[in-house]
Amino acid sequence: MSSTWMTTRAWLLMLPLLVIMLAVIGWPMVDTVRLSFTDAKLIGSGGAFVGFDNYLKMLSNNNFQRALYATTWFAVVSVTAEMVIGVLAALLLNQRFYGRTVLRALLILPWALPTVVNATLWRLIYNPEYGALNAALTQVGLLDSYRSWLGEPGTAMTALIIADCWKNFPLVALIALAALQAVPRDITSASLVDGAGPFARFRFVILPYLAGPLMVALVLRTIEAFKVFDIIWVMTRGGPANSTRTLSILVYQEAFSFQRAGSGASLALVVTLIVTVLAIGYGMLVRRTAGSAA
């Protein structure tokens, strides 16, 4: 059987999937691009053509700049914390001790919880009237009175980052733990015989095996954190005083709350472009890391 026929048959087999993807992804994307150049409302006529006015207004809008800063801050801090905590948890769970299997199983629970459930759980913990965090800090003498952690601009974003880290660091830990299984025992044993300390063993023996998998985890978590919506919407809805309003929250408010479909479409495309650039950049880093490892 010729290779040409094999290739043709492969494309024919993929044709139904390609048609579905074109209908589900392609057409909505084209329509979003069209809407972004109009002043269309969510309810009503299709809107008049306005060119790049939506993009120019958006880029000069203070709300967009604040949302971009909040999104970047949330992504950088949460992903950094998740990577550090995840690697430390993986190193701990890679050691031999009693109950390790149980802890490995429990590690999956936060990540397995639906995001809405996780957000509701942390809202209860942060509750200003009966929250567990206020009760614990008051009992140990660190607080004189209960605080509204999600109601103060100075603490709301930090509270969200903690909740997001608790849910997502297990993903990093599981990826790192799987990579640690590939580290040869004889190499670690030899490093111990040579007198290498814990930091030297991690830097020169373990880290080269973790670099590739951790880069994949970094790509996944950065993209997810940059387009975060659900956990913030459930916990703060972008407040207080828009201090936790990210780009995805701003897109939702523009398109659905304010019913400005054209402006919302332009915002959505900008967010898509930023995420695409991040994905391409990280993809290049992954290939470079894999190439140097080979």
PDB file of C-alpha atoms in Angstrom:
ATOM      1  CA  MET A   1       0.000   0.000   0.000  1.00  0.00           C
ATOM      2  CA  SER A   2       1.492   3.329  -1.087  1.00  0.00           C
ATOM      3  CA  SER A   3       2.400   6.044   1.404  1.00  0.00           C
ATOM      4  CA  THR A   4       0.210   8.511  -0.515  1.00  0.00           C
ATOM      5  CA  TRP A   5      -2.868   6.386   0.061  1.00  0.00           C
ATOM      6  CA  MET A   6      -1.946   5.970   3.741  1.00  0.00           C
ATOM      7  CA  THR A   7      -1.667   9.743   4.119  1.00  0.00           C
ATOM      8  CA  THR A   8      -4.965  10.304   2.303  1.00  0.00           C
ATOM      9  CA  ARG A   9      -6.721   7.727   4.468  1.00  0.00           C
ATOM     10  CA  ALA A  10      -5.333   9.357   7.605  1.00  0.00           C
ATOM     11  CA  TRP A  11      -6.729  12.740   6.567  1.00  0.00           C
ATOM     12  CA  LEU A  12     -10.075  11.154   5.718  1.00  0.00           C
ATOM     13  CA  LEU A  13     -10.227   9.569   9.161  1.00  0.00           C
ATOM     14  CA  MET A  14      -9.478  12.938  10.779  1.00  0.00           C
ATOM     15  CA  LEU A  15     -11.962  14.809   8.574  1.00  0.00           C
ATOM     16  CA  PRO A  16     -14.965  14.506  10.976  1.00  0.00           C
ATOM     17  CA  LEU A  17     -12.836  15.829  13.850  1.00  0.00           C
ATOM     18  CA  LEU A  18     -11.547  18.692  11.715  1.00  0.00           C
ATOM     19  CA  VAL A  19     -15.081  19.649  10.708  1.00  0.00           C
ATOM     20  CA  ILE A  20     -16.213  19.641  14.346  1.00  0.00           C
ATOM     21  CA  MET A  21     -13.200  21.732  15.405  1.00  0.00           C
ATOM     22  CA  LEU A  22     -13.851  24.188  12.599  1.00  0.00           C
ATOM     23  CA  ALA A  23     -17.489  24.541  13.668  1.00  0.00           C
ATOM     24  CA  VAL A  24     -16.806  24.739  17.418  1.00  0.00           C
ATOM     25  CA  ILE A  25     -13.585  26.798  17.392  1.00  0.00           C
ATOM     26  CA  GLY A  26     -13.072  28.305  13.957  1.00  0.00           C
ATOM     27  CA  TRP A  27     -16.400  29.997  13.365  1.00  0.00           C
ATOM     28  CA  PRO A  28     -16.724  31.517  16.878  1.00  0.00           C
ATOM     29  CA  MET A  29     -13.196  32.895  16.541  1.00  0.00           C
ATOM     30  CA  VAL A  30     -13.975  34.465  13.160  1.00  0.00           C
ATOM     31  CA  ASP A  31     -17.192  35.954  14.520  1.00  0.00           C
ATOM     32  CA  THR A  32     -15.340  37.321  17.564  1.00  0.00           C
ATOM     33  CA  VAL A  33     -12.840  39.045  15.276  1.00  0.00           C
ATOM     34  CA  ARG A  34     -15.733  40.540  13.317  1.00  0.00           C
ATOM     35  CA  LEU A  35     -17.465  41.769  16.480  1.00  0.00           C
ATOM     36  CA  SER A  36     -14.269  43.375  17.770  1.00  0.00           C
ATOM     37  CA  PHE A  37     -14.382  45.899  14.911  1.00  0.00           C
ATOM     38  CA  THR A  38     -17.976  46.964  15.657  1.00  0.00           C
ATOM     39  CA  ASP A  39     -19.868  48.735  18.420  1.00  0.00           C
ATOM     40  CA  ALA A  40     -22.323  45.836  18.692  1.00  0.00           C
ATOM     41  CA  LYS A  41     -24.364  45.354  21.839  1.00  0.00           C
ATOM     42  CA  LEU A  42     -25.124  41.978  23.385  1.00  0.00           C
ATOM     43  CA  ILE A  43     -28.812  42.476  22.666  1.00  0.00           C
ATOM     44  CA  GLY A  44     -29.884  44.312  19.555  1.00  0.00           C
ATOM     45  CA  SER A  45     -28.450  44.993  16.118  1.00  0.00           C
ATOM     46  CA  GLY A  46     -25.127  43.799  14.785  1.00  0.00           C
ATOM     47  CA  GLY A  47     -23.530  47.205  15.341  1.00  0.00           C
ATOM     48  CA  ALA A  48     -21.707  49.617  13.072  1.00  0.00           C
ATOM     49  CA  PHE A  49     -18.137  49.191  11.890  1.00  0.00           C
ATOM     50  CA  VAL A  50     -15.756  51.256  14.077  1.00  0.00           C
ATOM     51  CA  GLY A  51     -12.373  49.967  12.916  1.00  0.00           C
ATOM     52  CA  PHE A  52      -9.724  49.836  15.619  1.00  0.00           C
ATOM     53  CA  ASP A  53     -11.586  52.178  17.994  1.00  0.00           C
ATOM     54  CA  ASN A  54     -12.343  49.373  20.464  1.00  0.00           C
ATOM     55  CA  TYR A  55      -8.668  48.394  20.646  1.00  0.00           C
ATOM     56  CA  LEU A  56      -7.427  51.980  20.966  1.00  0.00           C
ATOM     57  CA  LYS A  57      -9.926  52.785  23.719  1.00  0.00           C
ATOM     58  CA  MET A  58      -9.093  49.580  25.519  1.00  0.00           C
ATOM     59  CA  LEU A  59      -5.318  50.091  25.482  1.00  0.00           C
ATOM     60  CA  SER A  60      -5.688  53.638  26.822  1.00  0.00           C
ATOM     61  CA  ASN A  61      -8.309  52.644  29.396  1.00  0.00           C
ATOM     62  CA  ASN A  62      -7.192  52.663  33.020  1.00  0.00           C
ATOM     63  CA  ASN A  63      -9.420  49.660  33.762  1.00  0.00           C
ATOM     64  CA  PHE A  64      -7.537  47.551  31.211  1.00  0.00           C
ATOM     65  CA  GLN A  65      -4.155  48.599  32.586  1.00  0.00           C
ATOM     66  CA  ARG A  66      -5.189  47.801  36.158  1.00  0.00           C
ATOM     67  CA  ALA A  67      -6.635  44.445  35.101  1.00  0.00           C
ATOM     68  CA  LEU A  68      -3.457  43.592  33.182  1.00  0.00           C
ATOM     69  CA  TYR A  69      -1.352  44.420  36.242  1.00  0.00           C
ATOM     70  CA  ALA A  70      -3.619  42.360  38.529  1.00  0.00           C
ATOM     71  CA  THR A  71      -3.510  39.417  36.110  1.00  0.00           C
ATOM     72  CA  THR A  72       0.275  39.552  35.789  1.00  0.00           C
ATOM     73  CA  TRP A  73       0.755  39.826  39.553  1.00  0.00           C
ATOM     74  CA  PHE A  74      -1.608  36.925  40.207  1.00  0.00           C
ATOM     75  CA  ALA A  75       0.054  34.725  37.573  1.00  0.00           C
ATOM     76  CA  VAL A  76       3.660  35.455  38.583  1.00  0.00           C
ATOM     77  CA  VAL A  77       3.194  35.088  42.342  1.00  0.00           C
ATOM     78  CA  SER A  78       0.851  32.098  42.275  1.00  0.00           C
ATOM     79  CA  VAL A  79       2.831  30.122  39.700  1.00  0.00           C
ATOM     80  CA  THR A  80       6.140  30.833  41.467  1.00  0.00           C
ATOM     81  CA  ALA A  81       4.704  29.691  44.796  1.00  0.00           C
ATOM     82  CA  GLU A  82       3.160  26.600  43.233  1.00  0.00           C
ATOM     83  CA  MET A  83       6.432  25.595  41.580  1.00  0.00           C
ATOM     84  CA  VAL A  84       8.442  25.984  44.791  1.00  0.00           C
ATOM     85  CA  ILE A  85       5.900  24.258  47.048  1.00  0.00           C
ATOM     86  CA  GLY A  86       5.267  21.531  44.481  1.00  0.00           C
ATOM     87  CA  VAL A  87       8.957  20.661  44.131  1.00  0.00           C
ATOM     88  CA  LEU A  88       9.450  20.649  47.920  1.00  0.00           C
ATOM     89  CA  ALA A  89       6.419  18.383  48.349  1.00  0.00           C
ATOM     90  CA  ALA A  90       7.719  16.038  45.637  1.00  0.00           C
ATOM     91  CA  LEU A  91      11.151  15.832  47.281  1.00  0.00           C
ATOM     92  CA  LEU A  92       9.491  15.026  50.604  1.00  0.00           C
ATOM     93  CA  LEU A  93       7.196  12.366  49.160  1.00  0.00           C
ATOM     94  CA  ASN A  94      10.123  10.796  47.296  1.00  0.00           C
ATOM     95  CA  GLN A  95      11.715   9.846  50.613  1.00  0.00           C
ATOM     96  CA  ARG A  96      11.037   6.514  52.266  1.00  0.00           C
ATOM     97  CA  PHE A  97       8.909   6.833  55.426  1.00  0.00           C
ATOM     98  CA  TYR A  98       5.874   5.233  56.978  1.00  0.00           C
ATOM     99  CA  GLY A  99       2.593   6.461  55.511  1.00  0.00           C
ATOM    100  CA  ARG A 100       4.122   7.799  52.294  1.00  0.00           C
ATOM    101  CA  THR A 101       1.544   6.062  50.108  1.00  0.00           C
ATOM    102  CA  VAL A 102      -1.324   7.619  52.050  1.00  0.00           C
ATOM    103  CA  LEU A 103       0.191  11.103  51.768  1.00  0.00           C
ATOM    104  CA  ARG A 104       0.691  10.643  48.026  1.00  0.00           C
ATOM    105  CA  ALA A 105      -2.983   9.755  47.674  1.00  0.00           C
ATOM    106  CA  LEU A 106      -4.086  12.714  49.814  1.00  0.00           C
ATOM    107  CA  LEU A 107      -1.956  15.041  47.709  1.00  0.00           C
ATOM    108  CA  ILE A 108      -4.337  14.605  44.779  1.00  0.00           C
ATOM    109  CA  LEU A 109      -7.424  15.758  46.710  1.00  0.00           C
ATOM    110  CA  PRO A 110      -7.002  19.568  46.440  1.00  0.00           C
ATOM    111  CA  TRP A 111      -6.294  19.329  42.715  1.00  0.00           C
ATOM    112  CA  ALA A 112      -9.210  16.918  42.175  1.00  0.00           C
ATOM    113  CA  LEU A 113     -11.713  19.273  43.819  1.00  0.00           C
ATOM    114  CA  PRO A 114     -13.777  21.350  41.368  1.00  0.00           C
ATOM    115  CA  THR A 115     -12.639  24.959  41.348  1.00  0.00           C
ATOM    116  CA  VAL A 116     -16.049  26.229  42.485  1.00  0.00           C
ATOM    117  CA  VAL A 117     -15.958  23.895  45.488  1.00  0.00           C
ATOM    118  CA  ASN A 118     -12.420  24.980  46.308  1.00  0.00           C
ATOM    119  CA  ALA A 119     -13.359  28.667  46.050  1.00  0.00           C
ATOM    120  CA  THR A 120     -16.436  28.195  48.253  1.00  0.00           C
ATOM    121  CA  LEU A 121     -14.330  26.346  50.826  1.00  0.00           C
ATOM    122  CA  TRP A 122     -11.829  29.202  51.030  1.00  0.00           C
ATOM    123  CA  ARG A 123     -14.608  31.788  51.205  1.00  0.00           C
ATOM    124  CA  LEU A 124     -15.809  30.027  54.336  1.00  0.00           C
ATOM    125  CA  ILE A 125     -12.266  29.956  55.736  1.00  0.00           C
ATOM    126  CA  TYR A 126     -11.872  33.705  55.097  1.00  0.00           C
ATOM    127  CA  ASN A 127     -15.379  34.594  56.347  1.00  0.00           C
ATOM    128  CA  PRO A 128     -15.170  37.780  58.476  1.00  0.00           C
ATOM    129  CA  GLU A 129     -17.763  36.550  60.998  1.00  0.00           C
ATOM    130  CA  TYR A 130     -17.137  32.831  61.533  1.00  0.00           C
ATOM    131  CA  GLY A 131     -14.138  31.973  59.358  1.00  0.00           C
ATOM    132  CA  ALA A 132     -11.615  29.421  60.553  1.00  0.00           C
ATOM    133  CA  LEU A 133      -8.641  31.655  59.727  1.00  0.00           C
ATOM    134  CA  ASN A 134      -9.870  34.522  61.900  1.00  0.00           C
ATOM    135  CA  ALA A 135     -10.687  32.119  64.739  1.00  0.00           C
ATOM    136  CA  ALA A 136      -7.240  30.480  64.618  1.00  0.00           C
ATOM    137  CA  LEU A 137      -5.289  33.760  64.432  1.00  0.00           C
ATOM    138  CA  THR A 138      -7.367  35.293  67.227  1.00  0.00           C
ATOM    139  CA  GLN A 139      -6.893  32.314  69.524  1.00  0.00           C
ATOM    140  CA  VAL A 140      -3.098  32.378  69.156  1.00  0.00           C
ATOM    141  CA  GLY A 141      -3.028  36.128  69.735  1.00  0.00           C
ATOM    142  CA  LEU A 142      -1.977  37.260  66.268  1.00  0.00           C
ATOM    143  CA  LEU A 143      -5.243  39.158  65.719  1.00  0.00           C
ATOM    144  CA  ASP A 144      -7.208  41.358  68.116  1.00  0.00           C
ATOM    145  CA  SER A 145     -10.434  41.158  66.098  1.00  0.00           C
ATOM    146  CA  TYR A 146     -11.800  39.407  63.033  1.00  0.00           C
ATOM    147  CA  ARG A 147     -10.856  40.805  59.599  1.00  0.00           C
ATOM    148  CA  SER A 148     -12.548  40.708  56.225  1.00  0.00           C
ATOM    149  CA  TRP A 149      -9.742  39.157  54.224  1.00  0.00           C
ATOM    150  CA  LEU A 150     -11.677  39.236  50.960  1.00  0.00           C
ATOM    151  CA  GLY A 151     -13.209  42.648  51.681  1.00  0.00           C
ATOM    152  CA  GLU A 152      -9.979  44.640  51.949  1.00  0.00           C
ATOM    153  CA  PRO A 153      -8.024  45.625  48.801  1.00  0.00           C
ATOM    154  CA  GLY A 154      -4.739  45.061  50.603  1.00  0.00           C
ATOM    155  CA  THR A 155      -5.405  41.418  51.465  1.00  0.00           C
ATOM    156  CA  ALA A 156      -7.910  40.176  48.872  1.00  0.00           C
ATOM    157  CA  MET A 157      -5.383  39.336  46.152  1.00  0.00           C
ATOM    158  CA  THR A 158      -3.068  37.555  48.600  1.00  0.00           C
ATOM    159  CA  ALA A 159      -6.011  35.520  49.886  1.00  0.00           C
ATOM    160  CA  LEU A 160      -6.890  34.512  46.311  1.00  0.00           C
ATOM    161  CA  ILE A 161      -3.300  33.512  45.552  1.00  0.00           C
ATOM    162  CA  ILE A 162      -3.191  31.285  48.644  1.00  0.00           C
ATOM    163  CA  ALA A 163      -6.435  29.585  47.619  1.00  0.00           C
ATOM    164  CA  ASP A 164      -5.174  29.067  44.065  1.00  0.00           C
ATOM    165  CA  CYS A 165      -1.829  27.692  45.280  1.00  0.00           C
ATOM    166  CA  TRP A 166      -3.537  25.222  47.587  1.00  0.00           C
ATOM    167  CA  LYS A 167      -5.547  23.820  44.700  1.00  0.00           C
ATOM    168  CA  ASN A 168      -2.858  23.703  42.019  1.00  0.00           C
ATOM    169  CA  PHE A 169       0.472  22.941  43.691  1.00  0.00           C
ATOM    170  CA  PRO A 170      -0.383  19.184  43.715  1.00  0.00           C
ATOM    171  CA  LEU A 171      -0.210  19.182  39.908  1.00  0.00           C
ATOM    172  CA  VAL A 172       3.375  20.447  40.037  1.00  0.00           C
ATOM    173  CA  ALA A 173       4.171  18.019  42.842  1.00  0.00           C
ATOM    174  CA  LEU A 174       2.844  15.034  40.895  1.00  0.00           C
ATOM    175  CA  ILE A 175       4.789  15.977  37.764  1.00  0.00           C
ATOM    176  CA  ALA A 176       7.976  16.501  39.780  1.00  0.00           C
ATOM    177  CA  LEU A 177       7.428  13.271  41.733  1.00  0.00           C
ATOM    178  CA  ALA A 178       7.069  11.304  38.506  1.00  0.00           C
ATOM    179  CA  ALA A 179      10.292  12.862  37.205  1.00  0.00           C
ATOM    180  CA  LEU A 180      12.119  11.976  40.425  1.00  0.00           C
ATOM    181  CA  GLN A 181      11.441   8.308  39.777  1.00  0.00           C
ATOM    182  CA  ALA A 182      13.766   8.563  36.761  1.00  0.00           C
ATOM    183  CA  VAL A 183      16.756   9.725  38.828  1.00  0.00           C
ATOM    184  CA  PRO A 184      19.157   6.737  39.051  1.00  0.00           C
ATOM    185  CA  ARG A 185      19.738   5.609  42.617  1.00  0.00           C
ATOM    186  CA  ASP A 186      23.390   4.837  41.924  1.00  0.00           C
ATOM    187  CA  ILE A 187      24.061   8.468  40.951  1.00  0.00           C
ATOM    188  CA  THR A 188      22.508   9.830  44.145  1.00  0.00           C
ATOM    189  CA  SER A 189      24.378   7.228  46.171  1.00  0.00           C
ATOM    190  CA  ALA A 190      27.647   8.181  44.475  1.00  0.00           C
ATOM    191  CA  SER A 191      27.049  11.852  45.241  1.00  0.00           C
ATOM    192  CA  LEU A 192      26.568  10.968  48.900  1.00  0.00           C
ATOM    193  CA  VAL A 193      29.840   9.023  48.904  1.00  0.00           C
ATOM    194  CA  ASP A 194      31.596  12.005  47.290  1.00  0.00           C
ATOM    195  CA  GLY A 195      30.377  14.197  50.159  1.00  0.00           C
ATOM    196  CA  ALA A 196      27.878  16.337  48.233  1.00  0.00           C
ATOM    197  CA  GLY A 197      25.475  18.223  50.470  1.00  0.00           C
ATOM    198  CA  PRO A 198      21.689  18.407  50.000  1.00  0.00           C
ATOM    199  CA  PHE A 199      21.789  21.583  47.897  1.00  0.00           C
ATOM    200  CA  ALA A 200      24.647  20.322  45.726  1.00  0.00           C
ATOM    201  CA  ARG A 201      22.827  17.024  45.118  1.00  0.00           C
ATOM    202  CA  PHE A 202      19.669  18.871  44.138  1.00  0.00           C
ATOM    203  CA  ARG A 203      21.459  21.361  41.890  1.00  0.00           C
ATOM    204  CA  PHE A 204      23.777  18.993  40.008  1.00  0.00           C
ATOM    205  CA  VAL A 205      22.106  15.563  40.277  1.00  0.00           C
ATOM    206  CA  ILE A 206      18.329  15.974  40.641  1.00  0.00           C
ATOM    207  CA  LEU A 207      17.540  19.280  38.911  1.00  0.00           C
ATOM    208  CA  PRO A 208      18.722  18.177  35.419  1.00  0.00           C
ATOM    209  CA  TYR A 209      16.129  15.384  35.529  1.00  0.00           C
ATOM    210  CA  LEU A 210      13.421  17.789  36.742  1.00  0.00           C
ATOM    211  CA  ALA A 211      14.081  20.624  34.271  1.00  0.00           C
ATOM    212  CA  GLY A 212      12.027  19.293  31.359  1.00  0.00           C
ATOM    213  CA  PRO A 213       8.948  18.149  33.322  1.00  0.00           C
ATOM    214  CA  LEU A 214       8.979  21.314  35.429  1.00  0.00           C
ATOM    215  CA  MET A 215       9.054  23.418  32.275  1.00  0.00           C
ATOM    216  CA  VAL A 216       5.894  21.637  31.101  1.00  0.00           C
ATOM    217  CA  ALA A 217       4.262  22.312  34.472  1.00  0.00           C
ATOM    218  CA  LEU A 218       5.349  25.945  34.246  1.00  0.00           C
ATOM    219  CA  VAL A 219       3.772  26.285  30.797  1.00  0.00           C
ATOM    220  CA  LEU A 220       0.468  24.754  31.884  1.00  0.00           C
ATOM    221  CA  ARG A 221       0.172  26.719  35.110  1.00  0.00           C
ATOM    222  CA  THR A 222       1.209  30.079  33.631  1.00  0.00           C
ATOM    223  CA  ILE A 223      -1.367  29.854  30.857  1.00  0.00           C
ATOM    224  CA  GLU A 224      -4.082  28.758  33.283  1.00  0.00           C
ATOM    225  CA  ALA A 225      -3.189  31.467  35.807  1.00  0.00           C
ATOM    226  CA  PHE A 226      -3.144  34.193  33.168  1.00  0.00           C
ATOM    227  CA  LYS A 227      -6.683  33.404  32.035  1.00  0.00           C
ATOM    228  CA  VAL A 228      -8.029  32.717  35.531  1.00  0.00           C
ATOM    229  CA  PHE A 229     -11.706  33.457  36.020  1.00  0.00           C
ATOM    230  CA  ASP A 230     -13.701  30.982  38.081  1.00  0.00           C
ATOM    231  CA  ILE A 231     -11.928  31.081  41.459  1.00  0.00           C
ATOM    232  CA  ILE A 232     -11.814  34.886  41.464  1.00  0.00           C
ATOM    233  CA  TRP A 233     -15.423  35.252  40.323  1.00  0.00           C
ATOM    234  CA  VAL A 234     -16.707  32.932  43.054  1.00  0.00           C
ATOM    235  CA  MET A 235     -14.609  34.466  45.839  1.00  0.00           C
ATOM    236  CA  THR A 236     -14.559  38.224  45.115  1.00  0.00           C
ATOM    237  CA  ARG A 237     -16.201  38.903  41.711  1.00  0.00           C
ATOM    238  CA  GLY A 238     -13.234  41.178  40.993  1.00  0.00           C
ATOM    239  CA  GLY A 239     -13.611  43.280  44.139  1.00  0.00           C
ATOM    240  CA  PRO A 240     -13.141  44.980  46.469  1.00  0.00           C
ATOM    241  CA  ALA A 241     -12.722  48.224  44.522  1.00  0.00           C
ATOM    242  CA  ASN A 242     -11.707  46.146  41.454  1.00  0.00           C
ATOM    243  CA  SER A 243      -8.451  45.175  43.196  1.00  0.00           C
ATOM    244  CA  THR A 244      -8.776  41.544  42.048  1.00  0.00           C
ATOM    245  CA  ARG A 245     -10.340  42.192  38.637  1.00  0.00           C
ATOM    246  CA  THR A 246      -8.283  40.266  36.103  1.00  0.00           C
ATOM    247  CA  LEU A 247      -8.499  40.424  32.317  1.00  0.00           C
ATOM    248  CA  SER A 248     -10.944  37.516  32.137  1.00  0.00           C
ATOM    249  CA  ILE A 249     -13.214  39.200  34.692  1.00  0.00           C
ATOM    250  CA  LEU A 250     -13.008  42.434  32.689  1.00  0.00           C
ATOM    251  CA  VAL A 251     -13.946  40.583  29.491  1.00  0.00           C
ATOM    252  CA  TYR A 252     -16.986  39.071  31.193  1.00  0.00           C
ATOM    253  CA  GLN A 253     -18.108  42.415  32.610  1.00  0.00           C
ATOM    254  CA  GLU A 254     -17.679  44.229  29.298  1.00  0.00           C
ATOM    255  CA  ALA A 255     -19.475  41.615  27.219  1.00  0.00           C
ATOM    256  CA  PHE A 256     -22.223  40.465  29.587  1.00  0.00           C
ATOM    257  CA  SER A 257     -22.620  42.858  32.526  1.00  0.00           C
ATOM    258  CA  PHE A 258     -22.332  46.041  30.421  1.00  0.00           C
ATOM    259  CA  GLN A 259     -23.583  44.252  27.266  1.00  0.00           C
ATOM    260  CA  ARG A 260     -20.874  45.781  25.054  1.00  0.00           C
ATOM    261  CA  ALA A 261     -20.217  42.822  22.786  1.00  0.00           C
ATOM    262  CA  GLY A 262     -17.815  44.663  20.476  1.00  0.00           C
ATOM    263  CA  SER A 263     -15.618  45.940  23.286  1.00  0.00           C
ATOM    264  CA  GLY A 264     -15.743  42.566  25.031  1.00  0.00           C
ATOM    265  CA  ALA A 265     -14.706  40.793  21.839  1.00  0.00           C
ATOM    266  CA  SER A 266     -11.672  43.042  21.409  1.00  0.00           C
ATOM    267  CA  LEU A 267     -10.653  42.396  25.015  1.00  0.00           C
ATOM    268  CA  ALA A 268     -11.074  38.648  24.560  1.00  0.00           C
ATOM    269  CA  LEU A 269      -8.858  38.689  21.464  1.00  0.00           C
ATOM    270  CA  VAL A 270      -6.143  40.613  23.300  1.00  0.00           C
ATOM    271  CA  VAL A 271      -6.213  38.046  26.129  1.00  0.00           C
ATOM    272  CA  THR A 272      -6.061  35.238  23.539  1.00  0.00           C
ATOM    273  CA  LEU A 273      -3.092  36.903  21.849  1.00  0.00           C
ATOM    274  CA  ILE A 274      -1.203  37.281  25.144  1.00  0.00           C
ATOM    275  CA  VAL A 275      -1.841  33.639  26.095  1.00  0.00           C
ATOM    276  CA  THR A 276      -0.791  32.497  22.604  1.00  0.00           C
ATOM    277  CA  VAL A 277       2.468  34.442  22.826  1.00  0.00           C
ATOM    278  CA  LEU A 278       3.142  32.904  26.257  1.00  0.00           C
ATOM    279  CA  ALA A 279       2.409  29.419  24.920  1.00  0.00           C
ATOM    280  CA  ILE A 280       4.720  29.866  21.923  1.00  0.00           C
ATOM    281  CA  GLY A 281       7.495  31.299  24.085  1.00  0.00           C
ATOM    282  CA  TYR A 282       7.249  28.526  26.632  1.00  0.00           C
ATOM    283  CA  GLY A 283       7.029  25.949  23.846  1.00  0.00           C
ATOM    284  CA  MET A 284      10.364  27.185  22.509  1.00  0.00           C
ATOM    285  CA  LEU A 285      11.842  26.934  26.004  1.00  0.00           C
ATOM    286  CA  VAL A 286      10.544  23.371  26.370  1.00  0.00           C
ATOM    287  CA  ARG A 287      12.114  22.327  23.070  1.00  0.00           C
ATOM    288  CA  ARG A 288      15.381  24.013  24.007  1.00  0.00           C
ATOM    289  CA  THR A 289      15.371  22.286  27.401  1.00  0.00           C
ATOM    290  CA  ALA A 290      14.606  18.916  25.803  1.00  0.00           C
ATOM    291  CA  GLY A 291      17.342  19.450  23.215  1.00  0.00           C
ATOM    292  CA  SER A 292      19.975  20.318  25.799  1.00  0.00           C
ATOM    293  CA  ALA A 293      18.916  17.316  27.923  1.00  0.00           C
ATOM    294  CA  ALA A 294      19.336  15.035  24.927  1.00  0.00           C
TER     295      ALA A 294
END
